[in-house]
Amino acid sequence: MQNKYVSCLAGIGLLLQLYVSGYAQPEQGISISSFDTAGLMQDIDRARTLRVIPGKAAEAKTILYKTLERSRISGYGRAERNALLMLVQICYSEGDYNQALQLTDALEKASPVTNQDGRLYAHYFRALAFHMSGRHKEAFKSYTETLRFHMLAPAMKADILNNMADILFQQNQDAKARHYFEEAIALAKQRKDYAMLVTGYTNISRIPARNNDYAAAKAYLDSSIAIVRQHPVAAHLVMTVYLRQADFFNRFDMPDSALAAAKQARKYHTARKEGKRSTGHQIPMFAGDAYLLKGDYKKAEQAFMTALDEIDSVHNKTDLLYTLHKLSNIFEKTNQYRKAYYAHLNSHNIVEEVKSNEKLLKIQELEARYSTSEKDKEIARKNLRLSQSQKSIAQKNLLIISISACAVILLLLSIGIYLAYRRRQKIMHEQMKTEVLKGIMQGEEKERRRLAGELHDGIGGMIAAIKMNMSALNAVALPSDVHKKLEDIHIMLEDTHTEVRTSAHNLMPDVLNRYHLQDALVQLIDKLNKVSAATIHLHTPYPLTPLGKTAELLLYRILQEALQNALKHAEATLIEIQLLEYNGYLTITIEDNGKGMPDQLQAPGGIGFKNISWRIQSLKGTLGVESRPGAYTIVRIVLELQKLLFLKEE
């Protein structure tokens, strides 16, 4: 267990360095809302500061959970992923591995396929949580999945390989464990990562030691000791090396060398920083093993008693049972049978002692009652009279309470009926407004179809006839300058005909009759990407709730108008569209890198957004516009899903 803790803690330190240096930095560039994103990132920075202060982890978690909720509502994915990653780290450091596993699932779900950082950290922390909770099969699988990321840093890869080797070693698969240990050591050598080298050499030494290969095990340990003597390495890693050396010498019946190694480990144990998982109790434990090999039972007893005192502070059950077993053997060999007995049955004797004390107190209590029986009888008579009086008062109080309760129930019932009536009236009013809006939209679409038909069949046909007549003039002998003008007129008619057909199709998008909104938008964007110089992306992280054709047409018109504004007026070359449903609301975000909009167009009554604003206000939605001239424009629309569902055709 000691080596698993050291290995996993080394990995956490590595991950925190990567986190601070890259992934968790505040997002730069265009944001959904400057005010919201700034506030979210400030809260995350505050939580990062609090989590390293003793006793402030709970406050940091509270801030992060609130930030997580706000980032999901606003659709700000970067803040959501940062909050989730920091929550995973806190839960892991607190030993709450089940909660850490749940948060890694959420982190992976919040990280799109293009965001490899978030998915990498989700897999890595999931593997660590499985590893530390003893679920080695799931841990090994998660480590394997983490290794598949192409952008995996060499230091993290070495840590993962070392942890996988540790799992294989505990499953007695020495050949595979050796392969992974050696691969981790090779990576550490390339990067000159001395801490990882120490961990790798120390862990791999356990394989030959278990197989009684003294020379190979000693060579690995000597390599670790040489590194810690020549290079600055964390104190707890140095202590781990000397502890492993002490255990090694005990295994090969070299007690004096084991005692020297334990003495060296004690020096570095005192220099350890607080907050790390302690294994310092193994120092006197391994020293006790060495004294047993020397036959010095007195010193062995002192060492194991010291270890027993220190184990109580870390609750290491495996080492606690080992220490009690050794003490029992020592007491038996030194004829201290009473101590040996207590070493075996210490917990049982404590329970019996508590029970014995309870019996003694019970006897004393009965004696006191017997000596004061007469007084008790008098007290009982007084209590009876008092009880009868209290019963009479209680009956009267019950009657008063019953009458009051009935009055309160009637009042609450009346209030409930009134509120239900008001609610029903409000729903009917909203439904009426929705029906009016639906009728207006249907009338508007009907008129659009009529205008589209007239444009396509009427004006389009007339232009086609004019083109035919113009073509007939080409056969007539006319001056060259007249022919040139006729060709120019023919080109202008061709452009006019194309524009008329495009306008007719925009007025009557029959694509919604064959597809749902999401597919219709994909076709619209594909068409615009082909005919314009701009690049348009559509993001729908989660499936959208099916809506009626009326509601889908409303959303289609809104996005169509917004895209036309971005292409024709803003002259954008990149447009990002996101549709996100969360907590009963649909959030639509349109971002472009165009030249921005003048102040008069950002107002709800501006010409550019008149149609969009009217449709959104009809559904009591919100429209927000953020624009910087010459830089970007962000349009954010929030609509209530229930109101959109009211528009669904029956």
Short mmCIF file of C-alpha atoms in Angstrom, two decimals, residues 64-545:
data_model
loop_
_atom_site.label_atom_id
_atom_site.label_comp_id
_atom_site.label_asym_id
_atom_site.label_seq_id
_atom_site.Cartn_x
_atom_site.Cartn_y
_atom_site.Cartn_z
CA LEU A 64 -17.10 25.35 -7.27
CA TYR A 65 -20.53 23.67 -7.18
CA LYS A 66 -22.23 27.07 -7.56
CA THR A 67 -19.86 27.98 -10.38
CA LEU A 68 -20.60 24.64 -12.04
CA GLU A 69 -24.34 25.34 -11.99
CA ARG A 70 -23.92 28.87 -13.39
CA SER A 71 -21.56 27.74 -16.14
CA ARG A 72 -24.02 25.06 -17.26
CA ILE A 73 -26.88 27.55 -17.41
CA SER A 74 -24.81 30.04 -19.40
CA GLY A 75 -23.39 27.35 -21.69
CA TYR A 76 -19.77 28.35 -20.86
CA GLY A 77 -18.06 24.97 -21.32
CA ARG A 78 -14.54 26.03 -20.29
CA ALA A 79 -15.68 27.19 -16.84
CA GLU A 80 -17.72 23.99 -16.40
CA ARG A 81 -14.71 21.79 -17.16
CA ASN A 82 -12.39 23.80 -14.88
CA ALA A 83 -14.84 23.57 -11.97
CA LEU A 84 -15.33 19.82 -12.48
CA LEU A 85 -11.58 19.15 -12.65
CA MET A 86 -10.90 21.05 -9.42
CA LEU A 87 -13.78 19.27 -7.65
CA VAL A 88 -12.32 15.92 -8.74
CA GLN A 89 -8.94 16.89 -7.27
CA ILE A 90 -10.45 17.98 -3.94
CA CYS A 91 -12.59 14.84 -3.56
CA TYR A 92 -9.62 12.66 -4.45
CA SER A 93 -7.35 14.37 -1.91
CA GLU A 94 -10.07 13.92 0.76
CA GLY A 95 -10.35 10.20 0.02
CA ASP A 96 -13.92 10.51 -1.29
CA TYR A 97 -13.25 8.23 -4.26
CA ASN A 98 -16.91 7.47 -5.07
CA GLN A 99 -17.70 11.17 -5.48
CA ALA A 100 -14.48 11.62 -7.47
CA LEU A 101 -15.60 8.86 -9.86
CA GLN A 102 -18.99 10.53 -10.40
CA LEU A 103 -17.31 13.86 -11.13
CA THR A 104 -14.89 12.27 -13.64
CA ASP A 105 -17.90 10.94 -15.56
CA ALA A 106 -19.38 14.46 -15.62
CA LEU A 107 -16.00 15.91 -16.71
CA GLU A 108 -15.74 13.47 -19.62
CA LYS A 109 -19.33 14.21 -20.68
CA ALA A 110 -18.68 17.98 -20.55
CA SER A 111 -15.53 17.63 -22.69
CA PRO A 112 -16.27 17.38 -26.44
CA VAL A 113 -14.22 15.07 -28.64
CA THR A 114 -12.12 18.04 -29.77
CA ASN A 115 -11.16 18.86 -26.15
CA GLN A 116 -8.57 16.18 -25.44
CA ASP A 117 -7.34 17.82 -22.20
CA GLY A 118 -10.62 17.40 -20.35
CA ARG A 119 -11.08 13.78 -21.49
CA LEU A 120 -7.48 12.93 -20.58
CA TYR A 121 -7.83 14.24 -17.02
CA ALA A 122 -11.20 12.48 -16.62
CA HIS A 123 -9.64 9.10 -17.54
CA TYR A 124 -6.55 9.72 -15.41
CA PHE A 125 -8.39 10.66 -12.23
CA ARG A 126 -10.89 7.83 -12.76
CA ALA A 127 -7.97 5.40 -12.85
CA LEU A 128 -6.43 6.90 -9.67
CA ALA A 129 -9.75 6.70 -7.81
CA PHE A 130 -10.22 3.05 -8.81
CA HIS A 131 -6.61 2.30 -7.82
CA MET A 132 -6.82 3.90 -4.37
CA SER A 133 -10.18 2.25 -3.59
CA GLY A 134 -8.79 -1.22 -4.38
CA ARG A 135 -10.74 -1.74 -7.61
CA HIS A 136 -7.67 -2.88 -9.50
CA LYS A 137 -9.40 -4.34 -12.57
CA GLU A 138 -11.23 -1.08 -13.34
CA ALA A 139 -8.07 0.92 -12.50
CA PHE A 140 -5.94 -1.06 -14.96
CA LYS A 141 -8.55 -0.62 -17.70
CA SER A 142 -8.76 3.16 -17.09
CA TYR A 143 -4.95 3.49 -17.07
CA THR A 144 -4.86 1.65 -20.44
CA GLU A 145 -7.46 4.03 -21.90
CA THR A 146 -5.47 7.03 -20.65
CA LEU A 147 -2.34 5.80 -22.43
CA ARG A 148 -4.18 6.03 -25.78
CA PHE A 149 -4.23 9.85 -25.75
CA HIS A 150 -1.69 11.10 -28.28
CA MET A 151 -0.99 14.30 -26.34
CA LEU A 152 -0.06 12.44 -23.14
CA ALA A 153 3.00 14.02 -21.50
CA PRO A 154 5.99 11.67 -20.97
CA ALA A 155 6.02 12.35 -17.21
CA MET A 156 2.36 11.39 -16.85
CA LYS A 157 2.89 8.32 -19.02
CA ALA A 158 5.73 7.18 -16.77
CA ASP A 159 3.54 7.64 -13.69
CA ILE A 160 0.70 5.63 -15.30
CA LEU A 161 3.04 2.80 -16.29
CA ASN A 162 4.42 2.69 -12.75
CA ASN A 163 0.90 2.46 -11.28
CA MET A 164 -0.08 -0.29 -13.75
CA ALA A 165 3.03 -2.24 -12.76
CA ASP A 166 2.09 -1.88 -9.08
CA ILE A 167 -1.33 -3.44 -9.79
CA LEU A 168 0.27 -6.34 -11.68
CA PHE A 169 2.76 -6.87 -8.85
CA GLN A 170 -0.05 -7.16 -6.29
CA GLN A 171 -1.65 -9.77 -8.58
CA ASN A 172 1.64 -11.77 -8.63
CA GLN A 173 2.17 -11.14 -12.38
CA ASP A 174 5.88 -10.41 -11.95
CA ALA A 175 6.88 -10.66 -15.64
CA LYS A 176 4.30 -8.12 -16.82
CA ALA A 177 4.95 -5.89 -13.81
CA ARG A 178 8.68 -5.85 -14.59
CA HIS A 179 7.96 -4.84 -18.21
CA TYR A 180 5.87 -1.82 -17.15
CA PHE A 181 8.35 -0.81 -14.41
CA GLU A 182 11.23 -0.87 -16.90
CA GLU A 183 9.27 1.18 -19.45
CA ALA A 184 8.47 3.79 -16.77
CA ILE A 185 12.12 3.92 -15.70
CA ALA A 186 13.24 4.41 -19.32
CA LEU A 187 10.89 7.39 -19.75
CA ALA A 188 12.08 8.88 -16.44
CA LYS A 189 15.70 8.57 -17.59
CA GLN A 190 14.93 10.40 -20.84
CA ARG A 191 13.39 13.33 -18.95
CA LYS A 192 15.87 13.16 -16.05
CA ASP A 193 12.89 12.92 -13.72
CA TYR A 194 14.72 11.85 -10.57
CA ALA A 195 11.62 11.55 -8.40
CA MET A 196 10.03 9.13 -10.88
CA LEU A 197 13.33 7.24 -11.18
CA VAL A 198 13.46 6.77 -7.42
CA THR A 199 9.86 5.55 -7.40
CA GLY A 200 10.49 3.16 -10.30
CA TYR A 201 13.70 1.65 -8.90
CA THR A 202 12.20 1.29 -5.43
CA ASN A 203 9.05 -0.41 -6.69
CA ILE A 204 10.79 -2.77 -9.13
CA SER A 205 13.13 -3.95 -6.37
CA ARG A 206 10.18 -5.75 -4.78
CA ILE A 207 10.05 -8.27 -7.67
CA PRO A 208 13.53 -9.83 -7.24
CA ALA A 209 13.21 -9.48 -3.45
CA ARG A 210 10.04 -11.58 -3.48
CA ASN A 211 11.86 -14.18 -5.59
CA ASN A 212 14.92 -14.20 -3.26
CA ASP A 213 17.20 -12.60 -5.89
CA TYR A 214 19.41 -10.66 -3.50
CA ALA A 215 21.79 -9.17 -6.08
CA ALA A 216 19.13 -7.79 -8.42
CA ALA A 217 17.01 -6.33 -5.61
CA LYS A 218 20.05 -4.69 -4.00
CA ALA A 219 21.16 -3.20 -7.34
CA TYR A 220 17.80 -1.48 -7.79
CA LEU A 221 17.81 -0.13 -4.23
CA ASP A 222 21.41 1.07 -4.55
CA SER A 223 20.38 2.98 -7.70
CA SER A 224 17.58 4.69 -5.75
CA ILE A 225 19.92 5.61 -2.90
CA ALA A 226 22.53 6.97 -5.31
CA ILE A 227 19.92 9.25 -6.88
CA VAL A 228 18.62 10.63 -3.56
CA ARG A 229 22.18 11.36 -2.46
CA GLN A 230 23.12 13.18 -5.67
CA HIS A 231 19.90 15.01 -6.54
CA PRO A 232 17.26 16.94 -4.55
CA VAL A 233 14.26 14.63 -4.05
CA ALA A 234 11.19 15.04 -1.83
CA ALA A 235 11.74 13.87 1.75
CA HIS A 236 8.89 11.36 1.72
CA LEU A 237 10.42 9.63 -1.32
CA VAL A 238 13.80 9.39 0.42
CA MET A 239 12.06 7.89 3.48
CA THR A 240 10.31 5.37 1.21
CA VAL A 241 13.64 4.26 -0.27
CA TYR A 242 15.18 3.59 3.14
CA LEU A 243 12.01 1.84 4.35
CA ARG A 244 12.13 -0.46 1.32
CA GLN A 245 15.84 -1.07 2.04
CA ALA A 246 15.10 -1.94 5.67
CA ASP A 247 12.41 -4.42 4.59
CA PHE A 248 14.83 -5.86 2.02
CA PHE A 249 17.58 -6.44 4.59
CA ASN A 250 15.13 -8.09 6.99
CA ARG A 251 13.97 -10.43 4.21
CA PHE A 252 17.60 -11.57 3.67
CA ASP A 253 18.45 -11.87 7.43
CA MET A 254 20.64 -8.76 7.64
CA PRO A 255 19.26 -7.08 10.79
CA ASP A 256 22.13 -4.64 11.39
CA SER A 257 21.80 -3.22 7.87
CA ALA A 258 18.03 -3.08 8.31
CA LEU A 259 18.41 -1.06 11.54
CA ALA A 260 20.77 1.38 9.80
CA ALA A 261 18.28 1.84 6.97
CA ALA A 262 15.42 2.41 9.45
CA LYS A 263 17.54 5.02 11.23
CA GLN A 264 18.06 6.87 7.94
CA ALA A 265 14.32 6.70 7.21
CA ARG A 266 13.59 8.28 10.62
CA LYS A 267 15.71 11.33 9.68
CA TYR A 268 13.60 12.05 6.61
CA HIS A 269 10.34 11.26 8.34
CA THR A 270 10.79 14.27 10.66
CA ALA A 271 11.33 16.52 7.61
CA ARG A 272 8.08 15.44 5.94
CA LYS A 273 5.45 18.06 5.17
CA GLU A 274 2.04 17.73 6.77
CA GLY A 275 -0.88 16.73 4.62
CA LYS A 276 0.84 13.69 3.05
CA ARG A 277 -0.39 10.14 3.75
CA SER A 278 1.84 8.91 6.60
CA THR A 279 3.76 5.64 6.54
CA GLY A 280 6.18 6.63 9.28
CA HIS A 281 4.92 3.85 11.58
CA GLN A 282 6.74 1.37 9.35
CA ILE A 283 10.08 2.69 10.61
CA PRO A 284 9.77 1.16 14.13
CA MET A 285 7.87 -1.79 12.61
CA PHE A 286 10.79 -2.77 10.35
CA ALA A 287 13.21 -2.03 13.20
CA GLY A 288 11.22 -4.48 15.35
CA ASP A 289 11.60 -7.14 12.65
CA ALA A 290 15.37 -6.55 12.68
CA TYR A 291 15.56 -6.90 16.49
CA LEU A 292 13.61 -10.15 16.25
CA LEU A 293 16.16 -11.48 13.77
CA LYS A 294 18.89 -10.56 16.25
CA GLY A 295 16.98 -12.25 19.06
CA ASP A 296 16.71 -9.01 21.07
CA TYR A 297 13.08 -9.38 22.17
CA LYS A 298 13.20 -6.43 24.58
CA LYS A 299 14.13 -3.90 21.88
CA ALA A 300 11.79 -5.60 19.44
CA GLU A 301 8.94 -5.17 21.92
CA GLN A 302 9.78 -1.47 22.37
CA ALA A 303 9.90 -0.93 18.60
CA PHE A 304 6.57 -2.64 17.92
CA MET A 305 4.91 -0.77 20.81
CA THR A 306 6.13 2.49 19.24
CA ALA A 307 4.74 1.38 15.90
CA LEU A 308 1.44 0.48 17.56
CA ASP A 309 1.13 4.00 18.99
CA GLU A 310 1.83 5.60 15.61
CA ILE A 311 -0.50 3.27 13.69
CA ASP A 312 -3.43 4.49 15.75
CA SER A 313 -3.00 7.92 14.19
CA VAL A 314 -3.29 6.66 10.60
CA HIS A 315 -5.66 3.68 10.99
CA ASN A 316 -3.66 1.27 8.83
CA LYS A 317 -5.45 -2.01 9.54
CA THR A 318 -2.98 -4.25 7.70
CA ASP A 319 0.07 -2.96 9.58
CA LEU A 320 -1.94 -2.83 12.85
CA LEU A 321 -2.75 -6.57 12.61
CA TYR A 322 0.86 -7.32 11.65
CA THR A 323 2.18 -5.39 14.68
CA LEU A 324 -0.25 -7.05 17.12
CA HIS A 325 0.72 -10.47 15.74
CA LYS A 326 4.43 -9.74 16.23
CA LEU A 327 3.83 -8.44 19.78
CA SER A 328 1.84 -11.55 20.63
CA ASN A 329 4.73 -13.77 19.48
CA ILE A 330 7.25 -11.69 21.44
CA PHE A 331 5.19 -11.84 24.63
CA GLU A 332 4.77 -15.59 24.24
CA LYS A 333 8.51 -16.20 23.68
CA THR A 334 9.42 -14.03 26.73
CA ASN A 335 6.86 -15.82 28.90
CA GLN A 336 4.65 -12.74 29.15
CA TYR A 337 1.53 -14.81 28.64
CA ARG A 338 -0.80 -12.23 30.12
CA LYS A 339 0.38 -9.62 27.62
CA ALA A 340 0.19 -12.17 24.83
CA TYR A 341 -3.38 -12.91 25.83
CA TYR A 342 -4.25 -9.21 25.80
CA ALA A 343 -2.54 -8.76 22.46
CA HIS A 344 -4.94 -11.39 21.06
CA LEU A 345 -8.07 -10.32 22.88
CA ASN A 346 -7.49 -6.66 23.67
CA SER A 347 -10.63 -5.35 22.01
CA HIS A 348 -12.75 -8.13 23.54
CA ASN A 349 -11.46 -7.40 27.06
CA ILE A 350 -12.21 -3.72 26.68
CA VAL A 351 -15.83 -4.53 25.75
CA GLU A 352 -16.12 -6.89 28.74
CA GLU A 353 -14.65 -4.26 31.04
CA VAL A 354 -17.28 -1.74 29.90
CA LYS A 355 -20.04 -4.27 30.49
CA SER A 356 -18.67 -5.03 33.97
CA ASN A 357 -18.69 -1.35 34.89
CA GLU A 358 -22.28 -1.03 33.70
CA LYS A 359 -23.35 -3.97 35.93
CA LEU A 360 -21.66 -2.41 38.97
CA LEU A 361 -23.43 0.88 38.39
CA LYS A 362 -26.75 -0.98 38.04
CA ILE A 363 -26.30 -2.70 41.42
CA GLN A 364 -25.48 0.59 43.12
CA GLU A 365 -28.54 2.18 41.56
CA LEU A 366 -30.84 -0.64 42.84
CA GLU A 367 -29.41 -0.29 46.35
CA ALA A 368 -30.10 3.44 46.32
CA ARG A 369 -33.68 2.85 45.17
CA TYR A 370 -34.29 0.25 47.88
CA SER A 371 -33.04 2.55 50.64
CA THR A 372 -35.39 5.34 49.56
CA SER A 373 -38.50 3.26 48.68
CA GLU A 374 -40.83 5.22 50.95
CA LYS A 375 -39.80 8.50 49.47
CA ASP A 376 -40.26 7.02 46.03
CA LYS A 377 -43.84 5.98 46.86
CA GLU A 378 -44.70 9.50 48.05
CA ILE A 379 -43.17 10.94 44.95
CA ALA A 380 -45.16 8.47 42.87
CA ARG A 381 -48.46 9.56 44.49
CA LYS A 382 -47.66 13.20 43.84
CA ASN A 383 -46.71 12.37 40.28
CA LEU A 384 -50.04 10.57 39.83
CA ARG A 385 -52.00 13.61 40.95
CA LEU A 386 -49.87 15.81 38.79
CA SER A 387 -50.36 13.46 35.86
CA GLN A 388 -54.15 13.55 36.24
CA SER A 389 -54.10 17.33 36.35
CA GLN A 390 -51.84 17.47 33.28
CA LYS A 391 -54.13 15.02 31.48
CA SER A 392 -57.14 17.27 32.07
CA ILE A 393 -55.21 20.30 30.80
CA ALA A 394 -53.97 18.28 27.83
CA GLN A 395 -57.54 17.34 26.84
CA LYS A 396 -58.61 20.98 26.89
CA ASN A 397 -55.54 21.98 24.91
CA LEU A 398 -56.28 19.21 22.41
CA LEU A 399 -59.78 20.55 21.87
CA ILE A 400 -58.45 24.08 21.32
CA ILE A 401 -55.75 22.79 18.95
CA SER A 402 -58.29 20.73 16.99
CA ILE A 403 -60.57 23.73 16.46
CA SER A 404 -57.59 25.89 15.47
CA ALA A 405 -56.31 23.19 13.11
CA CYS A 406 -59.68 22.93 11.38
CA ALA A 407 -59.76 26.70 10.93
CA VAL A 408 -56.23 26.70 9.52
CA ILE A 409 -57.05 23.81 7.16
CA LEU A 410 -60.12 25.63 5.88
CA LEU A 411 -58.07 28.79 5.38
CA LEU A 412 -55.31 26.90 3.55
CA LEU A 413 -57.90 25.09 1.44
CA SER A 414 -59.47 28.40 0.46
CA ILE A 415 -56.08 29.87 -0.38
CA GLY A 416 -55.21 26.76 -2.40
CA ILE A 417 -58.45 26.95 -4.39
CA TYR A 418 -57.88 30.64 -5.04
CA LEU A 419 -54.27 30.09 -6.14
CA ALA A 420 -55.32 27.18 -8.36
CA TYR A 421 -57.95 29.41 -9.96
CA ARG A 422 -55.41 32.20 -10.52
CA ARG A 423 -52.93 29.70 -11.95
CA ARG A 424 -55.54 28.28 -14.30
CA GLN A 425 -56.45 31.79 -15.43
CA LYS A 426 -52.81 32.58 -16.03
CA ILE A 427 -52.30 29.36 -18.02
CA MET A 428 -55.39 30.09 -20.11
CA HIS A 429 -54.13 33.64 -20.72
CA GLU A 430 -50.72 32.33 -21.77
CA GLN A 431 -52.32 29.74 -24.02
CA MET A 432 -54.48 32.44 -25.61
CA LYS A 433 -51.42 34.60 -26.25
CA THR A 434 -49.63 31.59 -27.67
CA GLU A 435 -52.56 30.83 -29.97
CA VAL A 436 -52.56 34.46 -31.15
CA LEU A 437 -48.84 34.24 -31.83
CA LYS A 438 -49.34 30.94 -33.60
CA GLY A 439 -52.10 32.46 -35.77
CA ILE A 440 -49.93 35.46 -36.61
CA MET A 441 -47.06 33.21 -37.57
CA GLN A 442 -49.29 31.00 -39.70
CA GLY A 443 -50.72 34.06 -41.44
CA GLU A 444 -47.24 35.42 -41.95
CA GLU A 445 -46.06 32.11 -43.42
CA LYS A 446 -49.13 31.98 -45.67
CA GLU A 447 -48.35 35.45 -46.96
CA ARG A 448 -44.69 34.46 -47.43
CA ARG A 449 -45.77 31.47 -49.52
CA ARG A 450 -48.04 33.71 -51.62
CA LEU A 451 -45.23 36.22 -52.18
CA ALA A 452 -42.79 33.41 -52.95
CA GLY A 453 -45.20 31.98 -55.52
CA GLU A 454 -45.68 35.33 -57.18
CA LEU A 455 -41.94 35.94 -57.25
CA HIS A 456 -41.17 32.50 -58.63
CA ASP A 457 -44.08 32.04 -61.06
CA GLY A 458 -45.01 35.64 -61.88
CA ILE A 459 -41.90 37.80 -61.92
CA GLY A 460 -39.67 34.78 -62.61
CA GLY A 461 -41.80 33.82 -65.61
CA MET A 462 -41.80 37.35 -66.94
CA ILE A 463 -38.01 37.55 -66.68
CA ALA A 464 -37.74 34.19 -68.47
CA ALA A 465 -39.97 35.51 -71.31
CA ILE A 466 -37.86 38.66 -71.61
CA LYS A 467 -34.72 36.51 -71.82
CA MET A 468 -36.26 34.47 -74.64
CA ASN A 469 -37.16 37.63 -76.57
CA MET A 470 -33.67 39.00 -75.98
CA SER A 471 -32.23 35.76 -77.33
CA ALA A 472 -34.33 36.16 -80.52
CA LEU A 473 -32.71 39.59 -81.12
CA ASN A 474 -29.30 37.95 -81.30
CA ALA A 475 -30.25 36.51 -84.72
CA VAL A 476 -31.09 39.99 -86.07
CA ALA A 477 -28.33 41.95 -87.75
CA LEU A 478 -27.65 44.88 -85.48
CA PRO A 479 -24.67 47.14 -84.86
CA SER A 480 -21.95 45.66 -82.61
CA ASP A 481 -22.48 48.25 -79.87
CA VAL A 482 -26.17 47.31 -79.73
CA HIS A 483 -25.26 43.63 -79.42
CA LYS A 484 -22.88 44.52 -76.60
CA LYS A 485 -25.62 46.33 -74.71
CA LEU A 486 -28.02 43.43 -75.32
CA GLU A 487 -25.46 41.05 -73.77
CA ASP A 488 -25.10 43.32 -70.73
CA ILE A 489 -28.90 43.44 -70.36
CA HIS A 490 -29.04 39.63 -70.67
CA ILE A 491 -26.47 39.24 -67.87
CA MET A 492 -28.41 41.66 -65.64
CA LEU A 493 -31.62 39.71 -66.31
CA GLU A 494 -29.82 36.44 -65.42
CA ASP A 495 -28.61 37.92 -62.10
CA THR A 496 -32.09 39.29 -61.38
CA HIS A 497 -33.64 35.91 -62.12
CA THR A 498 -31.22 34.18 -59.73
CA GLU A 499 -31.91 36.74 -56.98
CA VAL A 500 -35.68 36.33 -57.41
CA ARG A 501 -35.42 32.54 -57.14
CA THR A 502 -33.20 32.82 -54.02
CA SER A 503 -35.64 35.25 -52.38
CA ALA A 504 -38.55 32.92 -53.22
CA HIS A 505 -36.80 29.95 -51.61
CA ASN A 506 -35.89 31.98 -48.50
CA LEU A 507 -39.51 33.08 -48.12
CA MET A 508 -40.77 29.50 -48.32
CA PRO A 509 -38.21 27.01 -46.81
CA ASP A 510 -39.84 23.68 -47.70
CA VAL A 511 -36.91 21.88 -46.00
CA LEU A 512 -38.86 22.03 -42.69
CA ASN A 513 -41.64 20.01 -44.25
CA ARG A 514 -39.22 17.10 -44.76
CA TYR A 515 -36.81 17.41 -41.83
CA HIS A 516 -36.69 18.47 -38.19
CA LEU A 517 -35.06 21.71 -37.06
CA GLN A 518 -31.56 20.33 -36.48
CA ASP A 519 -31.36 18.67 -39.92
CA ALA A 520 -32.88 21.75 -41.59
CA LEU A 521 -30.24 23.98 -39.97
CA VAL A 522 -27.49 21.62 -41.12
CA GLN A 523 -28.73 21.93 -44.72
CA LEU A 524 -29.05 25.72 -44.43
CA ILE A 525 -25.50 26.03 -43.08
CA ASP A 526 -24.09 23.67 -45.73
CA LYS A 527 -25.73 25.81 -48.40
CA LEU A 528 -24.38 29.06 -46.93
CA ASN A 529 -20.90 27.56 -46.56
CA LYS A 530 -20.90 26.80 -50.29
CA VAL A 531 -22.20 30.15 -51.57
CA SER A 532 -20.44 32.49 -49.12
CA ALA A 533 -16.85 33.14 -48.10
CA ALA A 534 -17.64 32.54 -44.42
CA THR A 535 -17.21 29.32 -42.40
CA ILE A 536 -20.23 28.45 -40.27
CA HIS A 537 -20.24 25.80 -37.48
CA LEU A 538 -23.30 24.38 -35.69
CA HIS A 539 -22.90 22.87 -32.18
CA THR A 540 -25.66 20.84 -30.49
CA PRO A 541 -23.95 19.02 -27.53
CA TYR A 542 -27.14 17.22 -26.54
CA PRO A 543 -30.22 16.06 -28.52
CA LEU A 544 -32.93 18.74 -28.82
CA THR A 545 -36.49 18.22 -27.58
#
